[in-house]
XYZ file of C-alpha atoms in Angstrom:
524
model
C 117.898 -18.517 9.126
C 114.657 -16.521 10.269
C 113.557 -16.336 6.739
C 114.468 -19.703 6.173
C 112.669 -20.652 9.516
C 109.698 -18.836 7.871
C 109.587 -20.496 5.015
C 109.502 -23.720 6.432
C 106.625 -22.707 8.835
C 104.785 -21.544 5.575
C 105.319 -24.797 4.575
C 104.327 -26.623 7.018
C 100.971 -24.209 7.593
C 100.523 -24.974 3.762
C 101.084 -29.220 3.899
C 98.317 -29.091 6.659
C 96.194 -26.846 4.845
C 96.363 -29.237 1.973
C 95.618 -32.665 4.309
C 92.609 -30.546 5.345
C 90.875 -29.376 2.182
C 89.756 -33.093 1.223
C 88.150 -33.542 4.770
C 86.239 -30.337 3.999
C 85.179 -31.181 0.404
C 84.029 -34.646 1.999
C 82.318 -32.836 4.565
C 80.926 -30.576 1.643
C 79.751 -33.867 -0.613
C 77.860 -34.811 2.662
C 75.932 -32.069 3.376
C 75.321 -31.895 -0.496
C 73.912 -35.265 -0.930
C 71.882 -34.960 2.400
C 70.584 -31.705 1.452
C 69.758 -33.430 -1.925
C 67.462 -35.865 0.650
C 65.929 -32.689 1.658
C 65.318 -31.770 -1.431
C 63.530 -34.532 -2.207
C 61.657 -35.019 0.848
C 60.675 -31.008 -0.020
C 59.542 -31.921 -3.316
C 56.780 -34.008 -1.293
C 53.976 -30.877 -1.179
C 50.798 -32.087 0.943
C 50.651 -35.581 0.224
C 52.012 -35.288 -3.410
C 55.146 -36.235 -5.297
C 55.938 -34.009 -7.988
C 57.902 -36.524 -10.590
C 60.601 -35.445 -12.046
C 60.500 -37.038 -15.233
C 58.623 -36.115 -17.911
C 56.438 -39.467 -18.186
C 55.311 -38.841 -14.968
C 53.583 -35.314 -16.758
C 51.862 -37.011 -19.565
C 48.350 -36.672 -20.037
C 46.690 -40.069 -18.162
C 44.606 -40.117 -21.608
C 47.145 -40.007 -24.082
C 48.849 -42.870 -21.820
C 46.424 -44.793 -23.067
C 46.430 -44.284 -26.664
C 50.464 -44.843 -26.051
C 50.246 -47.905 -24.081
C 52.604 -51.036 -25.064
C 50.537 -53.841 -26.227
C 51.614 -55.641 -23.122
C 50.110 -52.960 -20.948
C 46.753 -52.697 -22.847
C 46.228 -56.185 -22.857
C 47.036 -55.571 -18.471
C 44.622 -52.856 -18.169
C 41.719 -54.011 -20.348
C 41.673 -58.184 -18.457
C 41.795 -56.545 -15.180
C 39.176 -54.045 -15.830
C 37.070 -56.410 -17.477
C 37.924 -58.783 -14.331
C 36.824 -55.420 -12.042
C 32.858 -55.005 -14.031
C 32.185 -59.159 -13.860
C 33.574 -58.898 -10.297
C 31.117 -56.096 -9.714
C 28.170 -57.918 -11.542
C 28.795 -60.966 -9.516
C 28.903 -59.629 -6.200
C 26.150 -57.077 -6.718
C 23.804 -58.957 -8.711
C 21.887 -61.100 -5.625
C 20.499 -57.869 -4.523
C 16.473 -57.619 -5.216
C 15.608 -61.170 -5.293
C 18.210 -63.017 -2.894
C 16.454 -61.574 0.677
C 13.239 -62.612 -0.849
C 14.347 -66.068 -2.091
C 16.288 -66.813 0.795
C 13.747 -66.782 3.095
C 11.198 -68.725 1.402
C 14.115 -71.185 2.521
C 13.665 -70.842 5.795
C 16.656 -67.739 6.152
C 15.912 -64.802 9.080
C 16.791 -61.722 7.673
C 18.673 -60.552 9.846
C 21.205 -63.779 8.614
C 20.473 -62.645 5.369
C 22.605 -59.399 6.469
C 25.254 -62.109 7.607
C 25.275 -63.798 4.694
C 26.433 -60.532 2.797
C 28.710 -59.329 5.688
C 30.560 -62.549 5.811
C 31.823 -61.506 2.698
C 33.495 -58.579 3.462
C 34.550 -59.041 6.815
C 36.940 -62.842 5.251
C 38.193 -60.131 2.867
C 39.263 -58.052 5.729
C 40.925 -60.522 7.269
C 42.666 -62.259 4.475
C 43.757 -59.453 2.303
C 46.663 -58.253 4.558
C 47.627 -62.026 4.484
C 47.533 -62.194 0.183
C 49.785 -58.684 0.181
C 52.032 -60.452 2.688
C 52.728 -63.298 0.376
C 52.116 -62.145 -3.194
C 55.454 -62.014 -4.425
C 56.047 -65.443 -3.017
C 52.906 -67.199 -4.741
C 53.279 -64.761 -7.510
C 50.737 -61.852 -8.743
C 49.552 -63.581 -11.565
C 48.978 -67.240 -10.196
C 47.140 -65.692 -7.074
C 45.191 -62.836 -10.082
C 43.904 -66.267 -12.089
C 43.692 -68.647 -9.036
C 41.101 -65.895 -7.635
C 38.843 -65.168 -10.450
C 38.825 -68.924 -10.858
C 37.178 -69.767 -7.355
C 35.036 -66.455 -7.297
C 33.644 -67.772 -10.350
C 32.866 -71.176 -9.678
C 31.467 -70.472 -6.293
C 28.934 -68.138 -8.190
C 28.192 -71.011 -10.287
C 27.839 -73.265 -6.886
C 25.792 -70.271 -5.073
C 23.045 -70.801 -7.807
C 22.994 -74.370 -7.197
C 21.771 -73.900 -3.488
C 18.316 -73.473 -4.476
C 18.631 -77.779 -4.652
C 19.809 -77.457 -0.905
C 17.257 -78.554 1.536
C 15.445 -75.827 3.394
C 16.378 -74.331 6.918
C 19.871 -74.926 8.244
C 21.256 -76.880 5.605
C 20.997 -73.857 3.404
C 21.722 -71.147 5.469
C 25.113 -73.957 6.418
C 26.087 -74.054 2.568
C 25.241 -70.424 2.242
C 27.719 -68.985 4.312
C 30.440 -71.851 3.293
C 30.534 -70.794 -0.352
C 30.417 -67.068 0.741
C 33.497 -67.408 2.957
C 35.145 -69.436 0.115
C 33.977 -66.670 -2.568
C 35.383 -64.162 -0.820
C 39.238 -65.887 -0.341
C 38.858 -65.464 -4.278
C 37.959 -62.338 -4.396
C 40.543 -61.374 -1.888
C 43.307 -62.580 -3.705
C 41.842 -61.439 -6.785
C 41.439 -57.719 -6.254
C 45.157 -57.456 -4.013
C 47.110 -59.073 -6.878
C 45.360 -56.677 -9.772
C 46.048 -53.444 -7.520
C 49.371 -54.519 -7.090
C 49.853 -55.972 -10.737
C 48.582 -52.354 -11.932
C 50.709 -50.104 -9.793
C 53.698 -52.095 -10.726
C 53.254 -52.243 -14.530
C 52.040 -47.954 -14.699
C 54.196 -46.182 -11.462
C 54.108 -43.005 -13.240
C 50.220 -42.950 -13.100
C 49.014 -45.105 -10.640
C 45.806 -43.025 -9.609
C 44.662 -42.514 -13.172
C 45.138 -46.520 -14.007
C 43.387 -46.854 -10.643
C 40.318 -44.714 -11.420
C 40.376 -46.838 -14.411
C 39.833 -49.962 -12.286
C 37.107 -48.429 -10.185
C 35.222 -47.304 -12.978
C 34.762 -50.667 -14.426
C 34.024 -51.900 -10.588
C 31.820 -48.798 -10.204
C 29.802 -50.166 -13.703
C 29.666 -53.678 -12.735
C 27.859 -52.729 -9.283
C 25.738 -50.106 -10.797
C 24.580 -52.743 -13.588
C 24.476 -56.040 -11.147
C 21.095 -55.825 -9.794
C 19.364 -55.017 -12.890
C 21.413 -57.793 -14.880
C 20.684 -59.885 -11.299
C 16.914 -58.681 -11.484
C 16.427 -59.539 -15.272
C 17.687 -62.996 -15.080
C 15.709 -63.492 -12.734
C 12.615 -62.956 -13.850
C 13.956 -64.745 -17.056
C 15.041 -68.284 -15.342
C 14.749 -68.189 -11.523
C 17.284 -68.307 -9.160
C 20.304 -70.184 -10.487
C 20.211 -68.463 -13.789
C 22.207 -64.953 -12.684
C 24.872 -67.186 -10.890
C 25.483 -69.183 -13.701
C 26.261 -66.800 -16.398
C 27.966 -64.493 -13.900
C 29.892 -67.178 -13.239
C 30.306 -68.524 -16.535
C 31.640 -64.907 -18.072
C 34.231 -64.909 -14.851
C 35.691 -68.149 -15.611
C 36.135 -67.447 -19.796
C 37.698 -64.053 -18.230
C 40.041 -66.136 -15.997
C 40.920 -68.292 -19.896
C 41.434 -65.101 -20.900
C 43.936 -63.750 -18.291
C 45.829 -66.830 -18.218
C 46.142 -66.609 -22.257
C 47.146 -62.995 -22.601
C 48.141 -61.519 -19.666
C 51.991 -61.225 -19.352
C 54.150 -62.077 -15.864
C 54.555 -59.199 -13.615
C 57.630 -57.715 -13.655
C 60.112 -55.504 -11.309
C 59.664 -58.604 -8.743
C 61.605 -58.127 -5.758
C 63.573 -61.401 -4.337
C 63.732 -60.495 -0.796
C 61.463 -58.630 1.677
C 62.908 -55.963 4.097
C 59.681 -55.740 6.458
C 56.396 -57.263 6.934
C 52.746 -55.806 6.054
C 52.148 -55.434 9.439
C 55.123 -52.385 9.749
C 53.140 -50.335 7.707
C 50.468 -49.747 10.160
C 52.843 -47.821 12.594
C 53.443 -44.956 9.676
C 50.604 -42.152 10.189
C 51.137 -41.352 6.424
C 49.592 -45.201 5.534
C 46.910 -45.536 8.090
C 45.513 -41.927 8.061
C 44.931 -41.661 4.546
C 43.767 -45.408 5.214
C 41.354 -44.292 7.472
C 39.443 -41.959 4.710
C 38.853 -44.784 2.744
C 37.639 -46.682 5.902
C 35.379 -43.806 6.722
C 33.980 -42.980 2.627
C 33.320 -47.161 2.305
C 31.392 -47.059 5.293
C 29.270 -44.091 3.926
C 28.463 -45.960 0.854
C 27.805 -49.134 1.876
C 25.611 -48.168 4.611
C 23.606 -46.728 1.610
C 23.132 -49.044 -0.391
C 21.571 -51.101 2.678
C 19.532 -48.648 3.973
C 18.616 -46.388 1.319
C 15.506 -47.986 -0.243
C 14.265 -48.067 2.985
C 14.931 -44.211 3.536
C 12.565 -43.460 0.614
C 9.458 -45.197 1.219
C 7.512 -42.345 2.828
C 7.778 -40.500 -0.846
C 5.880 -43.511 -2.285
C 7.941 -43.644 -5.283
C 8.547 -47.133 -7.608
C 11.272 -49.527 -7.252
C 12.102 -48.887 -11.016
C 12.769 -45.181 -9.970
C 14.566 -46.014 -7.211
C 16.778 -48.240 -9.388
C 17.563 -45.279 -11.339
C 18.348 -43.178 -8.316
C 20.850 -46.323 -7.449
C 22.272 -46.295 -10.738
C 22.852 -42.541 -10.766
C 24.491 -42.435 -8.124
C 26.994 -45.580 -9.550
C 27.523 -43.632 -12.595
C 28.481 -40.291 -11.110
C 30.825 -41.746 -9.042
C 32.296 -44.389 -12.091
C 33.075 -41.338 -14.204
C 34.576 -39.016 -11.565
C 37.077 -42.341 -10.490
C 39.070 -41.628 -13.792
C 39.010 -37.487 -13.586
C 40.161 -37.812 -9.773
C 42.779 -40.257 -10.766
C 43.752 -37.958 -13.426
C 44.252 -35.055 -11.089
C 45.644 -36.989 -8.643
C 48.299 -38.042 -10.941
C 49.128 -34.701 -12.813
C 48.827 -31.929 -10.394
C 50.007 -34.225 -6.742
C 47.259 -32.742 -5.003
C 46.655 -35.659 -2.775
C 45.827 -33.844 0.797
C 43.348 -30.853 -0.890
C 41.716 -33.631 -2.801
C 40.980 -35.699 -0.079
C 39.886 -32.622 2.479
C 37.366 -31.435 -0.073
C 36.240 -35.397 -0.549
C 35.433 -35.823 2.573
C 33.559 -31.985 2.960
C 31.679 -33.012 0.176
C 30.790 -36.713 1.267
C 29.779 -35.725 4.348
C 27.529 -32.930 3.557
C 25.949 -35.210 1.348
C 24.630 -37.354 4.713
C 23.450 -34.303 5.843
C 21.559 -33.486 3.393
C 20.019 -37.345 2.429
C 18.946 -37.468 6.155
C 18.353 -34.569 6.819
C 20.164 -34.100 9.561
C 18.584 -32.709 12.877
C 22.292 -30.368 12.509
C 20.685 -28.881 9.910
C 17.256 -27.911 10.446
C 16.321 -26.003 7.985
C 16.064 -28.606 5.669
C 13.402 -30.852 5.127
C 12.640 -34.472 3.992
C 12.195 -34.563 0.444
C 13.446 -35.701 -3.053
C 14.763 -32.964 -4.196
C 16.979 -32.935 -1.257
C 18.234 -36.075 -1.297
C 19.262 -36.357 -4.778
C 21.649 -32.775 -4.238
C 23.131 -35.349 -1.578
C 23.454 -37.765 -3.518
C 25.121 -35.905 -6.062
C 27.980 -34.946 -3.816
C 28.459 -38.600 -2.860
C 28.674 -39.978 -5.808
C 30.722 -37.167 -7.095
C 33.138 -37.148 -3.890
C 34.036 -41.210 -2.832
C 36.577 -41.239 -5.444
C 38.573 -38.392 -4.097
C 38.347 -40.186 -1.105
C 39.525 -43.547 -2.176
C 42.100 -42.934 -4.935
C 44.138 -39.993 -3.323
C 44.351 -42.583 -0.144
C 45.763 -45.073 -2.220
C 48.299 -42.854 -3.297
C 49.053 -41.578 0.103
C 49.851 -44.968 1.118
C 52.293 -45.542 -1.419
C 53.730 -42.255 -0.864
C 53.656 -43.712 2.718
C 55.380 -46.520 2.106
C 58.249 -45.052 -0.098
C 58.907 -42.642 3.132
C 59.683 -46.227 5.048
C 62.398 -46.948 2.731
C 60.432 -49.061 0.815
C 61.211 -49.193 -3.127
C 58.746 -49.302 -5.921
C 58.217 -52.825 -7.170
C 55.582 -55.287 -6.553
C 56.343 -56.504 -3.443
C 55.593 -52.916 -2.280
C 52.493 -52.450 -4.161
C 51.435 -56.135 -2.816
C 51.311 -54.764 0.537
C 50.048 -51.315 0.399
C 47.366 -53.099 -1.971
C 46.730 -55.540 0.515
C 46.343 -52.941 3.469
C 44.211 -51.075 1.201
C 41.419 -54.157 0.192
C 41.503 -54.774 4.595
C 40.263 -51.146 5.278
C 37.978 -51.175 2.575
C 36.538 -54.362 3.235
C 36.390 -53.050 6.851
C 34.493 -50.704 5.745
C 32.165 -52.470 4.318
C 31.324 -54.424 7.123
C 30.997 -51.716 9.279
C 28.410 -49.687 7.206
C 25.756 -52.052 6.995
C 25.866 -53.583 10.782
C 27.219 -50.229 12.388
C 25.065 -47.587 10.782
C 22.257 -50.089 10.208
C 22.447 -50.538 14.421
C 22.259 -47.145 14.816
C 19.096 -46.672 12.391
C 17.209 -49.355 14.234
C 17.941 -47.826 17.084
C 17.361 -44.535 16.487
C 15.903 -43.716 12.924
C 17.703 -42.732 9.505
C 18.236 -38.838 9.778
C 20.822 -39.602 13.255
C 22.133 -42.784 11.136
C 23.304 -40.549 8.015
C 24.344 -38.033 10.519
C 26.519 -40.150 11.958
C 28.165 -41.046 8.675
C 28.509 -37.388 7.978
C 29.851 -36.303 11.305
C 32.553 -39.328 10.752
C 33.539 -37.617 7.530
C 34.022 -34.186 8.621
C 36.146 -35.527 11.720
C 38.364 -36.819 9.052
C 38.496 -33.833 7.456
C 39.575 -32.530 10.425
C 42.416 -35.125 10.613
C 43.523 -34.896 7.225
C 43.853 -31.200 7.585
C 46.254 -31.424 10.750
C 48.193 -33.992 9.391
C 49.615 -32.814 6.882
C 49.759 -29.019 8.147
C 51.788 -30.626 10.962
C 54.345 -32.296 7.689
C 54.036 -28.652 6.334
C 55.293 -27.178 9.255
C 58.333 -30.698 9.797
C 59.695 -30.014 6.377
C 59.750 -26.099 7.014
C 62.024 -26.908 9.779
C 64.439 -29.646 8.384
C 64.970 -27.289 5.851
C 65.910 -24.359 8.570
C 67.964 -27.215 10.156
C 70.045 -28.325 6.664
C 70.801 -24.705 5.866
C 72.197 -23.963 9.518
C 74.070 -27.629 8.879
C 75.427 -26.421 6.059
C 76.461 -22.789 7.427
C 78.543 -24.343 9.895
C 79.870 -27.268 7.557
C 81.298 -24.230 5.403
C 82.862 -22.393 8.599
C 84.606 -25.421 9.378
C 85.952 -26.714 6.273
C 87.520 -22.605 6.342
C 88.677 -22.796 9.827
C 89.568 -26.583 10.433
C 93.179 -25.661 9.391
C 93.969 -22.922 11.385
C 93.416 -24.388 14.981
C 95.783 -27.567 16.319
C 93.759 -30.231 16.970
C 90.774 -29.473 14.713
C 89.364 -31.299 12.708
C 86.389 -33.592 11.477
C 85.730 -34.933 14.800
C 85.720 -31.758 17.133
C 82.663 -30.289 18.484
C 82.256 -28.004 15.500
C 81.578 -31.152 13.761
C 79.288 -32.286 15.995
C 77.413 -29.440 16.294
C 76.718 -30.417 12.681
C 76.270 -33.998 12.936
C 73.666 -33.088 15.558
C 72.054 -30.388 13.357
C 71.909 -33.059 10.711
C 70.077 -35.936 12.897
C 67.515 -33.271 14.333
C 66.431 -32.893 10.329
C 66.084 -36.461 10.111
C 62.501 -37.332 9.358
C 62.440 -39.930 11.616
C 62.886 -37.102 14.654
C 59.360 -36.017 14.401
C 57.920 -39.116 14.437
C 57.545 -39.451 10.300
C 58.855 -41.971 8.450
């Protein structure tokens, strides 16, 4: 009987020993796939995401030579839509301010007239991202280059427009409606790019800005030469002619996005609560600022050296190209080595010292005015604003993919469409903020301000992502301690009556598990 009695205890300890063991191999697969989470989240070093597929390694140049023939004929409309953009914004430079007011235009509305423009962008980019899946990328892509070129067309036409108000009226009206063109144009090809080349969206990027980088750099003297060649309506119209066979073009060849989402899990607007967006957003608020205060201002800046205009064209167009060629090698970086966060901390040294040293600024005063100085500065801005801009782009997304948010267009419509706000911001800010300041004061504090802007950045960047160093460090001390005690209890679980999944033990883990949440430390 007592053996018996034994036996049947044995059995008994055995059945519940066997109703136990899938509870802790469920507990097990749980703290395996969240540690796989971890893992992930890890794999995130500062501001970079290491792919794990090969693609994602590939040279960004021999993507090219490999491209589909549907994505070559995407990249090369949409960079060829990025230089005649460029052209036709940039190319009203040295004779529109003169022109405009032998019509009877102040200059400080002249300054309006090209502010307008950035600050409608501003405001209507957010609203194109918002809704670009719904009116579709490339309806809203052709739709935009359509109206940006015809109002170029219509801008050269105003020199019909009777003097004084009526022209500085129609002026700003085909501005404003220019620039709802150009807004929708430049958030649908951001988006269209990033969702047609995910696996090297800061290299396809730099692409973009380099052909935007050439179009500006070659505007004015395209702008200027026309000019001189047929007046005032003569740039307009063939800018605006070349956009519009472009726009043919597009709608002939270039294929229908695809990975469209059908449904929309939050708004634009959420993203501006995630510190991983709007810091990195930031930088390129602060580096468009910097350059579009100088291309106001600087001309001005160099008059005391008594140098010609044709020289400081060239100094201009220097600059351009510096910065058009370094867009592609800092997307290329960006891409293959995830280096977001020490690309955009030495950016931002780099663009800042370069103030300093255009100024000179009175924090440095052992330097002194002169050309040689300058064009050192110069070289480290143009060589710097694309580390600021593309890294920040690719922040965001990484931003963006912390929220949950998947990669498709819809995605890359809105992180697009925050992007073209801040940068537009930006450029609005530079030429009435810093130009305030210079009037005010003179140009060394003005630059000094942009370069003390900068290095506070720097700053930023730095702590922000030392402070998701130091968040993943500890979610990963908090999933191994999870997982410790997930092991003791799938051993022990048997052996007490009344154990089991939901005793403290388990949530002691469960706890352990939510501190390592993301979300606990204020991340996404």
């Amino acid at each position: 009987m007592a053996e018996s009695e034994v036996t049947a205890a044995g059995a008994v300890d055995s059945e519940k020993m066997t109703s136990v063991k899938p509870k802790a191999r469920s507990l097990s697969e749980t703290d395996k796939r969240y540690q796989q989470h971890v893992s992930f989240t890890d794999q995130r070093d500062e501001g970079g995401i290491k792919e794990e597929d090969e693609e994602a390694e590939t040279s960004g140049f021999k993507t090219l030579i490999s491209l589909s023939g549907r994505r070559k004929y995407t990249l090369i409309l949409i960079t060829l839509a990025q230089f005649l953009a460029g052209v036709a914004f940039s190319l009203m430079g040295p004779f529109f301010p003169t022109e405009a007011a032998k019509k009877g235009m102040d200059i400080a509305i002249v300054g309006l007239v090209f502010g307008i423009f950035e600050l409608m962008v501003f405001l209507t980019a957010p609203i194109y991202g918002n809704y670009l899946v719904q009116l579709g990328p490339r309806f809203v892509f052709i739709a935009g280059i359509s109206v940006g070129g015809s109002c170029n067309i219509l801008f050269g036409l105003l020199q019909y427009c009777p003097d004084g108000t009526p022209f500085i009226v129609m002026a700003f009206l085909v501005r404003v409606v220019e620039s709802l063109g150009f807004s929708g144009f430049t958030t649908s090809s951001f988006a269209i790019v990033s969702s047609e080349f995910q696996d090297n969206i800061g290299f396809t990027y730099g692409i973009l800005e380099t052909g935007s980088g050439l179009g500006f750099m070659l505007g004015p003297t395209i702008g200027g030469a026309l000019f001189e060649l047929g007046g005032f309506g003569v740039p307009f119209y063939v800018a605006g002619v070349f956009v519009l066979l472009n726009a043919v073009a597009v709608y002939k060849f270039l294929p229908q996005a695809e990975n469209v989402p059908s449904g929309r899990t939050m708004s634009i607007f959420s993203l501006l609560r995630n510190p991983m967006i709007m810091i990195p957003g930031l930088s390129v608020l602060s580096g468009v600022v910097g350059i579009t205060a100088f291309d106001t201002l600087f001309a001005k800046h160099l008059q005391p050296l008594n140098i010609s205009v044709a020289l400081i064209g060239v100094i201009y167009g220097a600059t351009a190209f510096v910065y058009s060629v370094m867009s592609s090698i800092w997307g290329y970086i960006s891409d293959s080595k995830s280096i977001q966060a020490p690309l955009l901390i030495v950016g931002h040294f780099l663009f800042g010292l370069g103030f300093f040293l255009i100024g000179p600024s009175m924090l440095l005063p052992f330097l002194h005015y002169s050309l040689a100085t300058i064009l050192v500065g110069l070289t480290f801005i143009g060589f710097s604003l694309g580390s600021l801009l593309i890294p920040g782009l690719k922040c965001m997304l990484i931003g963006a993919n912390e929220m949950g948010l998947k990669n498709n267009t819809d995605t890359y419509a809105m992180v697009s469409g925050l992007f073209n706000s801040l940068f537009t911001l930006g450029g609005f800010i530079g030429p009435t903020g810093i130009g305030y300041v210079v009037q005010k004061f003179d140009y060394p504090v003005g630059y000094t301000v942009v370069g003390c802007l900068n290095i506070f950045m720097m700053l930023v960047i730095v702590l922000h992502f030392t402070r998701r160093k130091i968040m993943r460090k500890r979610r990963s001390g908090y999933s191994t301690i999870g997982d410790t005690e997930a092991d003791h209890l799938a051993s022990t679980s048997g052996t007490r009556e009344g154990s089991g999944p939901l005793d403290s033990g388990s949530f002691r883990i469960r706890s352990a598990r939510r501190l390592s949440l993301p979300a606990s430390f204020g991340l996404p």
